[in-house]
């Protein structure tokens, strides 16, 4: 899937692109970015981010892809009505606004999500990586905790770890692996996850996990969009 960007101000374009890259990394979406030019035609089925303060989008672009309009004008919503945008972002665009707008348009990019194929009770499940919260080892098997509920699989935790992107997924100790995006805070009990579970940490692993989590928070700089993740 392709996200095409047209922003009149280069600084606003850079800021929007940086936020979209953060969203892509945390959501694990297979998305490419491109700049709008008169010669460039947005990919059908893609998303076009257009700066309405700069100029109206050309008719050739409207209708071929989903349109996200960006404007600092309070009257932009009424002015943009004939264009039938998929979303309207008030400038300056913040990560929370962008995240919410994309979340409301999940049907547009759902098929671009990277997935983990899991075999459970002879059924193959293709779980979006962003829905994987944490995994625990059960001897030679694993129990995957997802936003859709627990999934039991005979695949070992080490094998699952090898199929997940590093940096986002952390083997916090021998028996547990977590999606750092779903960590809400780190306290004396362990890693508090978005599903309410607390993943315990051993004394030997705590300092290393704490540093990895701190680096993760610094890297994404609040780009999780929910404002809940805390370190300390």
mmCIF file of C-alpha atoms in Angstrom:
data_model
loop_
_atom_site.group_PDB
_atom_site.id
_atom_site.type_symbol
_atom_site.label_atom_id
_atom_site.label_comp_id
_atom_site.label_asym_id
_atom_site.label_seq_id
_atom_site.Cartn_x
_atom_site.Cartn_y
_atom_site.Cartn_z
ATOM 1 C CA UNK A 1 0.000 0.000 0.000
ATOM 2 C CA UNK A 2 1.164 3.533 -0.724
ATOM 3 C CA UNK A 3 0.735 6.758 1.246
ATOM 4 C CA UNK A 4 1.211 9.819 -0.982
ATOM 5 C CA UNK A 5 1.978 13.183 0.616
ATOM 6 C CA UNK A 6 1.489 16.748 -0.603
ATOM 7 C CA UNK A 7 2.353 19.444 1.933
ATOM 8 C CA UNK A 8 3.149 23.003 0.887
ATOM 9 C CA UNK A 9 5.496 23.641 3.810
ATOM 10 C CA UNK A 10 8.622 21.402 3.721
ATOM 11 C CA UNK A 11 8.819 21.426 7.536
ATOM 12 C CA UNK A 12 5.204 20.254 7.821
ATOM 13 C CA UNK A 13 5.886 17.576 5.225
ATOM 14 C CA UNK A 14 8.914 16.325 7.179
ATOM 15 C CA UNK A 15 6.941 16.274 10.447
ATOM 16 C CA UNK A 16 4.030 14.383 8.877
ATOM 17 C CA UNK A 17 6.349 11.854 7.254
ATOM 18 C CA UNK A 18 8.145 11.254 10.558
ATOM 19 C CA UNK A 19 4.817 10.601 12.321
ATOM 20 C CA UNK A 20 3.677 8.266 9.556
ATOM 21 C CA UNK A 21 6.931 6.330 9.807
ATOM 22 C CA UNK A 22 6.350 5.989 13.556
ATOM 23 C CA UNK A 23 2.811 4.774 12.947
ATOM 24 C CA UNK A 24 4.035 2.279 10.344
ATOM 25 C CA UNK A 25 6.682 0.878 12.691
ATOM 26 C CA UNK A 26 4.344 0.488 15.653
ATOM 27 C CA UNK A 27 1.458 -0.888 13.600
ATOM 28 C CA UNK A 28 3.667 -3.216 11.528
ATOM 29 C CA UNK A 29 2.052 -2.144 8.265
ATOM 30 C CA UNK A 30 3.593 -2.730 4.840
ATOM 31 C CA UNK A 31 3.270 0.841 3.613
ATOM 32 C CA UNK A 32 5.423 2.842 1.204
ATOM 33 C CA UNK A 33 5.640 6.639 1.114
ATOM 34 C CA UNK A 34 5.772 8.875 -1.948
ATOM 35 C CA UNK A 35 5.628 12.622 -2.614
ATOM 36 C CA UNK A 36 2.947 14.041 -4.849
ATOM 37 C CA UNK A 37 4.111 15.512 -8.168
ATOM 38 C CA UNK A 38 2.058 16.378 -11.263
ATOM 39 C CA UNK A 39 3.629 13.352 -12.933
ATOM 40 C CA UNK A 40 2.951 11.059 -10.001
ATOM 41 C CA UNK A 41 -0.410 9.351 -9.772
ATOM 42 C CA UNK A 42 -1.415 7.982 -6.364
ATOM 43 C CA UNK A 43 -1.798 4.247 -6.214
ATOM 44 C CA UNK A 44 -5.470 3.184 -6.500
ATOM 45 C CA UNK A 45 -6.610 2.048 -3.074
ATOM 46 C CA UNK A 46 -3.878 4.064 -1.340
ATOM 47 C CA UNK A 47 -4.131 7.136 0.876
ATOM 48 C CA UNK A 48 -3.376 10.698 -0.183
ATOM 49 C CA UNK A 49 -2.480 13.309 2.461
ATOM 50 C CA UNK A 50 -3.169 16.732 0.974
ATOM 51 C CA UNK A 51 -2.448 20.228 2.318
ATOM 52 C CA UNK A 52 -5.678 22.084 1.668
ATOM 53 C CA UNK A 53 -4.088 25.383 2.727
ATOM 54 C CA UNK A 54 -1.684 25.146 -0.203
ATOM 55 C CA UNK A 55 -4.163 24.395 -2.998
ATOM 56 C CA UNK A 56 -7.150 22.160 -3.720
ATOM 57 C CA UNK A 57 -6.308 18.583 -4.767
ATOM 58 C CA UNK A 58 -6.488 17.974 -8.536
ATOM 59 C CA UNK A 59 -9.547 16.199 -9.814
ATOM 60 C CA UNK A 60 -7.367 13.378 -11.150
ATOM 61 C CA UNK A 61 -6.390 12.415 -7.598
ATOM 62 C CA UNK A 62 -9.843 12.528 -6.044
ATOM 63 C CA UNK A 63 -11.751 9.275 -6.287
ATOM 64 C CA UNK A 64 -8.764 7.036 -7.003
ATOM 65 C CA UNK A 65 -7.604 6.850 -3.397
ATOM 66 C CA UNK A 66 -8.699 7.786 0.102
ATOM 67 C CA UNK A 67 -8.180 11.479 0.776
ATOM 68 C CA UNK A 68 -6.905 12.878 4.069
ATOM 69 C CA UNK A 69 -7.052 16.670 4.064
ATOM 70 C CA UNK A 70 -4.823 18.816 6.288
ATOM 71 C CA UNK A 71 -5.763 22.419 7.090
ATOM 72 C CA UNK A 72 -5.379 25.095 9.745
ATOM 73 C CA UNK A 73 -8.744 26.638 8.814
ATOM 74 C CA UNK A 74 -11.721 26.120 11.120
ATOM 75 C CA UNK A 75 -13.988 26.111 8.067
ATOM 76 C CA UNK A 76 -12.079 23.410 6.218
ATOM 77 C CA UNK A 77 -14.594 20.706 7.100
ATOM 78 C CA UNK A 78 -17.426 22.519 5.306
ATOM 79 C CA UNK A 79 -15.221 23.551 2.367
ATOM 80 C CA UNK A 80 -13.950 20.016 1.880
ATOM 81 C CA UNK A 81 -17.374 18.355 1.967
ATOM 82 C CA UNK A 82 -17.690 18.021 -1.850
ATOM 83 C CA UNK A 83 -14.376 16.123 -1.882
ATOM 84 C CA UNK A 84 -15.708 13.412 0.478
ATOM 85 C CA UNK A 85 -12.453 13.037 2.425
ATOM 86 C CA UNK A 86 -11.736 9.935 4.478
ATOM 87 C CA UNK A 87 -10.282 12.156 7.177
ATOM 88 C CA UNK A 88 -9.636 15.783 8.094
ATOM 89 C CA UNK A 89 -6.560 16.732 10.117
ATOM 90 C CA UNK A 90 -6.355 20.132 11.761
ATOM 91 C CA UNK A 91 -2.867 21.668 11.578
ATOM 92 C CA UNK A 92 -0.527 21.568 13.299
ATOM 93 C CA UNK A 93 -0.991 17.819 12.996
ATOM 94 C CA UNK A 94 -0.089 15.928 16.154
ATOM 95 C CA UNK A 95 0.567 12.223 16.529
ATOM 96 C CA UNK A 96 -2.581 11.743 18.599
ATOM 97 C CA UNK A 97 -4.741 13.350 15.874
ATOM 98 C CA UNK A 98 -3.062 11.351 13.123
ATOM 99 C CA UNK A 99 -3.348 8.102 15.058
ATOM 100 C CA UNK A 100 -7.052 8.671 15.733
ATOM 101 C CA UNK A 101 -7.789 9.525 12.093
ATOM 102 C CA UNK A 102 -6.015 6.415 10.826
ATOM 103 C CA UNK A 103 -7.700 4.274 13.472
ATOM 104 C CA UNK A 104 -11.110 5.429 12.243
ATOM 105 C CA UNK A 105 -10.063 4.418 8.716
ATOM 106 C CA UNK A 106 -8.743 0.969 9.617
ATOM 107 C CA UNK A 107 -10.571 -0.648 6.687
ATOM 108 C CA UNK A 108 -8.329 1.270 4.273
ATOM 109 C CA UNK A 109 -5.055 -0.243 5.517
ATOM 110 C CA UNK A 110 -6.131 -3.469 7.255
ATOM 111 C CA UNK A 111 -4.909 -5.665 4.396
ATOM 112 C CA UNK A 112 -1.437 -4.089 4.567
ATOM 113 C CA UNK A 113 -0.788 -5.311 8.121
ATOM 114 C CA UNK A 114 2.079 -7.752 8.591
ATOM 115 C CA UNK A 115 0.865 -10.983 10.119
ATOM 116 C CA UNK A 116 2.177 -13.929 12.094
ATOM 117 C CA UNK A 117 0.868 -17.295 10.946
ATOM 118 C CA UNK A 118 0.160 -19.563 13.901
ATOM 119 C CA UNK A 119 -1.045 -23.163 13.884
ATOM 120 C CA UNK A 120 -3.466 -23.876 16.718
ATOM 121 C CA UNK A 121 -5.483 -27.102 16.948
ATOM 122 C CA UNK A 122 -4.795 -27.804 13.266
ATOM 123 C CA UNK A 123 -6.147 -24.356 12.334
ATOM 124 C CA UNK A 124 -3.965 -21.696 10.747
ATOM 125 C CA UNK A 125 -4.423 -18.241 12.202
ATOM 126 C CA UNK A 126 -2.940 -15.134 10.587
ATOM 127 C CA UNK A 127 -2.612 -12.740 13.485
ATOM 128 C CA UNK A 128 -1.724 -9.084 12.783
ATOM 129 C CA UNK A 129 1.521 -8.337 14.605
ATOM 130 C CA UNK A 130 0.003 -5.222 16.160
ATOM 131 C CA UNK A 131 -2.600 -7.446 17.866
ATOM 132 C CA UNK A 132 0.019 -9.645 19.520
ATOM 133 C CA UNK A 133 0.329 -8.420 23.126
ATOM 134 C CA UNK A 134 2.640 -10.945 24.799
ATOM 135 C CA UNK A 135 3.638 -14.607 24.670
ATOM 136 C CA UNK A 136 4.433 -17.072 27.430
ATOM 137 C CA UNK A 137 6.229 -20.385 27.189
ATOM 138 C CA UNK A 138 4.390 -23.503 28.343
ATOM 139 C CA UNK A 139 7.172 -26.092 28.324
ATOM 140 C CA UNK A 140 7.673 -26.915 24.633
ATOM 141 C CA UNK A 141 4.573 -25.003 23.588
ATOM 142 C CA UNK A 142 3.526 -21.353 23.714
ATOM 143 C CA UNK A 143 0.454 -19.361 24.628
ATOM 144 C CA UNK A 144 -0.001 -16.228 22.532
ATOM 145 C CA UNK A 145 -1.985 -13.480 24.239
ATOM 146 C CA UNK A 146 -3.600 -11.241 21.629
ATOM 147 C CA UNK A 147 -6.222 -8.515 21.522
ATOM 148 C CA UNK A 148 -8.533 -11.230 20.167
ATOM 149 C CA UNK A 149 -7.884 -13.608 23.078
ATOM 150 C CA UNK A 150 -5.353 -16.354 23.925
ATOM 151 C CA UNK A 151 -4.082 -18.681 21.198
ATOM 152 C CA UNK A 152 -2.360 -21.954 22.119
ATOM 153 C CA UNK A 153 0.299 -23.253 19.741
ATOM 154 C CA UNK A 154 2.832 -26.079 19.794
ATOM 155 C CA UNK A 155 5.522 -23.766 18.444
ATOM 156 C CA UNK A 156 8.294 -22.997 20.908
ATOM 157 C CA UNK A 157 8.763 -19.465 22.159
ATOM 158 C CA UNK A 158 12.231 -19.280 20.614
ATOM 159 C CA UNK A 159 10.816 -20.171 17.194
ATOM 160 C CA UNK A 160 8.113 -17.506 17.488
ATOM 161 C CA UNK A 161 10.688 -14.942 18.566
ATOM 162 C CA UNK A 162 12.702 -15.612 15.418
ATOM 163 C CA UNK A 163 9.713 -14.654 13.253
ATOM 164 C CA UNK A 164 9.033 -11.333 14.957
ATOM 165 C CA UNK A 165 10.718 -7.961 14.300
ATOM 166 C CA UNK A 166 13.358 -7.017 16.827
ATOM 167 C CA UNK A 167 13.077 -3.671 18.521
ATOM 168 C CA UNK A 168 9.310 -3.969 18.844
ATOM 169 C CA UNK A 169 9.185 -7.437 20.390
ATOM 170 C CA UNK A 170 11.371 -8.138 23.416
ATOM 171 C CA UNK A 171 12.259 -11.459 25.041
ATOM 172 C CA UNK A 172 12.139 -10.060 28.552
ATOM 173 C CA UNK A 173 13.202 -13.346 30.114
ATOM 174 C CA UNK A 174 13.357 -17.044 29.313
ATOM 175 C CA UNK A 175 9.603 -17.696 29.471
ATOM 176 C CA UNK A 176 8.129 -14.412 28.258
ATOM 177 C CA UNK A 177 8.121 -12.213 25.157
ATOM 178 C CA UNK A 178 6.297 -8.882 24.948
ATOM 179 C CA UNK A 179 5.199 -6.390 22.321
ATOM 180 C CA UNK A 180 6.658 -3.156 23.699
ATOM 181 C CA UNK A 181 3.877 -1.145 22.086
ATOM 182 C CA UNK A 182 1.438 -2.856 24.456
ATOM 183 C CA UNK A 183 3.449 -2.124 27.591
ATOM 184 C CA UNK A 184 1.616 0.492 29.639
ATOM 185 C CA UNK A 185 4.201 0.904 32.374
ATOM 186 C CA UNK A 186 7.055 -0.773 34.193
ATOM 187 C CA UNK A 187 6.710 -0.971 37.980
ATOM 188 C CA UNK A 188 7.879 -3.116 40.881
ATOM 189 C CA UNK A 189 5.609 -5.990 39.821
ATOM 190 C CA UNK A 190 6.863 -6.132 36.239
ATOM 191 C CA UNK A 191 5.630 -5.077 32.803
ATOM 192 C CA UNK A 192 1.982 -4.000 32.905
ATOM 193 C CA UNK A 193 0.404 -4.884 29.582
ATOM 194 C CA UNK A 194 -2.544 -3.378 27.706
ATOM 195 C CA UNK A 195 -4.692 -6.471 28.389
ATOM 196 C CA UNK A 196 -4.306 -6.038 32.149
ATOM 197 C CA UNK A 197 -1.705 -8.784 32.576
ATOM 198 C CA UNK A 198 1.529 -8.225 34.466
ATOM 199 C CA UNK A 199 4.569 -9.978 33.007
ATOM 200 C CA UNK A 200 6.965 -10.649 35.901
ATOM 201 C CA UNK A 201 10.674 -9.890 35.680
ATOM 202 C CA UNK A 202 13.489 -11.695 37.427
ATOM 203 C CA UNK A 203 16.111 -9.727 39.320
ATOM 204 C CA UNK A 204 18.751 -10.689 36.771
ATOM 205 C CA UNK A 205 16.690 -9.460 33.791
ATOM 206 C CA UNK A 206 15.074 -6.361 35.292
ATOM 207 C CA UNK A 207 17.799 -3.794 34.624
ATOM 208 C CA UNK A 208 18.329 -4.978 31.036
ATOM 209 C CA UNK A 209 14.584 -4.957 30.294
ATOM 210 C CA UNK A 210 14.179 -1.537 31.914
ATOM 211 C CA UNK A 211 16.906 -0.097 29.698
ATOM 212 C CA UNK A 212 15.443 -1.697 26.554
ATOM 213 C CA UNK A 213 12.021 -0.295 27.403
ATOM 214 C CA UNK A 214 13.478 3.149 28.116
ATOM 215 C CA UNK A 215 15.258 3.157 24.759
ATOM 216 C CA UNK A 216 12.051 2.085 23.046
ATOM 217 C CA UNK A 217 10.143 4.989 24.619
ATOM 218 C CA UNK A 218 12.849 7.438 23.582
ATOM 219 C CA UNK A 219 12.984 6.061 20.039
ATOM 220 C CA UNK A 220 9.274 6.409 19.371
ATOM 221 C CA UNK A 221 8.993 9.663 21.344
ATOM 222 C CA UNK A 222 5.372 9.282 22.342
ATOM 223 C CA UNK A 223 4.339 8.001 18.921
ATOM 224 C CA UNK A 224 2.173 5.267 20.403
ATOM 225 C CA UNK A 225 -0.763 7.592 20.123
ATOM 226 C CA UNK A 226 -2.444 6.536 23.371
ATOM 227 C CA UNK A 227 -0.386 8.598 25.803
ATOM 228 C CA UNK A 228 -0.527 5.821 28.398
ATOM 229 C CA UNK A 229 2.861 4.177 28.168
ATOM 230 C CA UNK A 230 5.074 5.195 31.059
ATOM 231 C CA UNK A 231 8.534 4.386 32.265
ATOM 232 C CA UNK A 232 9.370 4.442 35.939
#
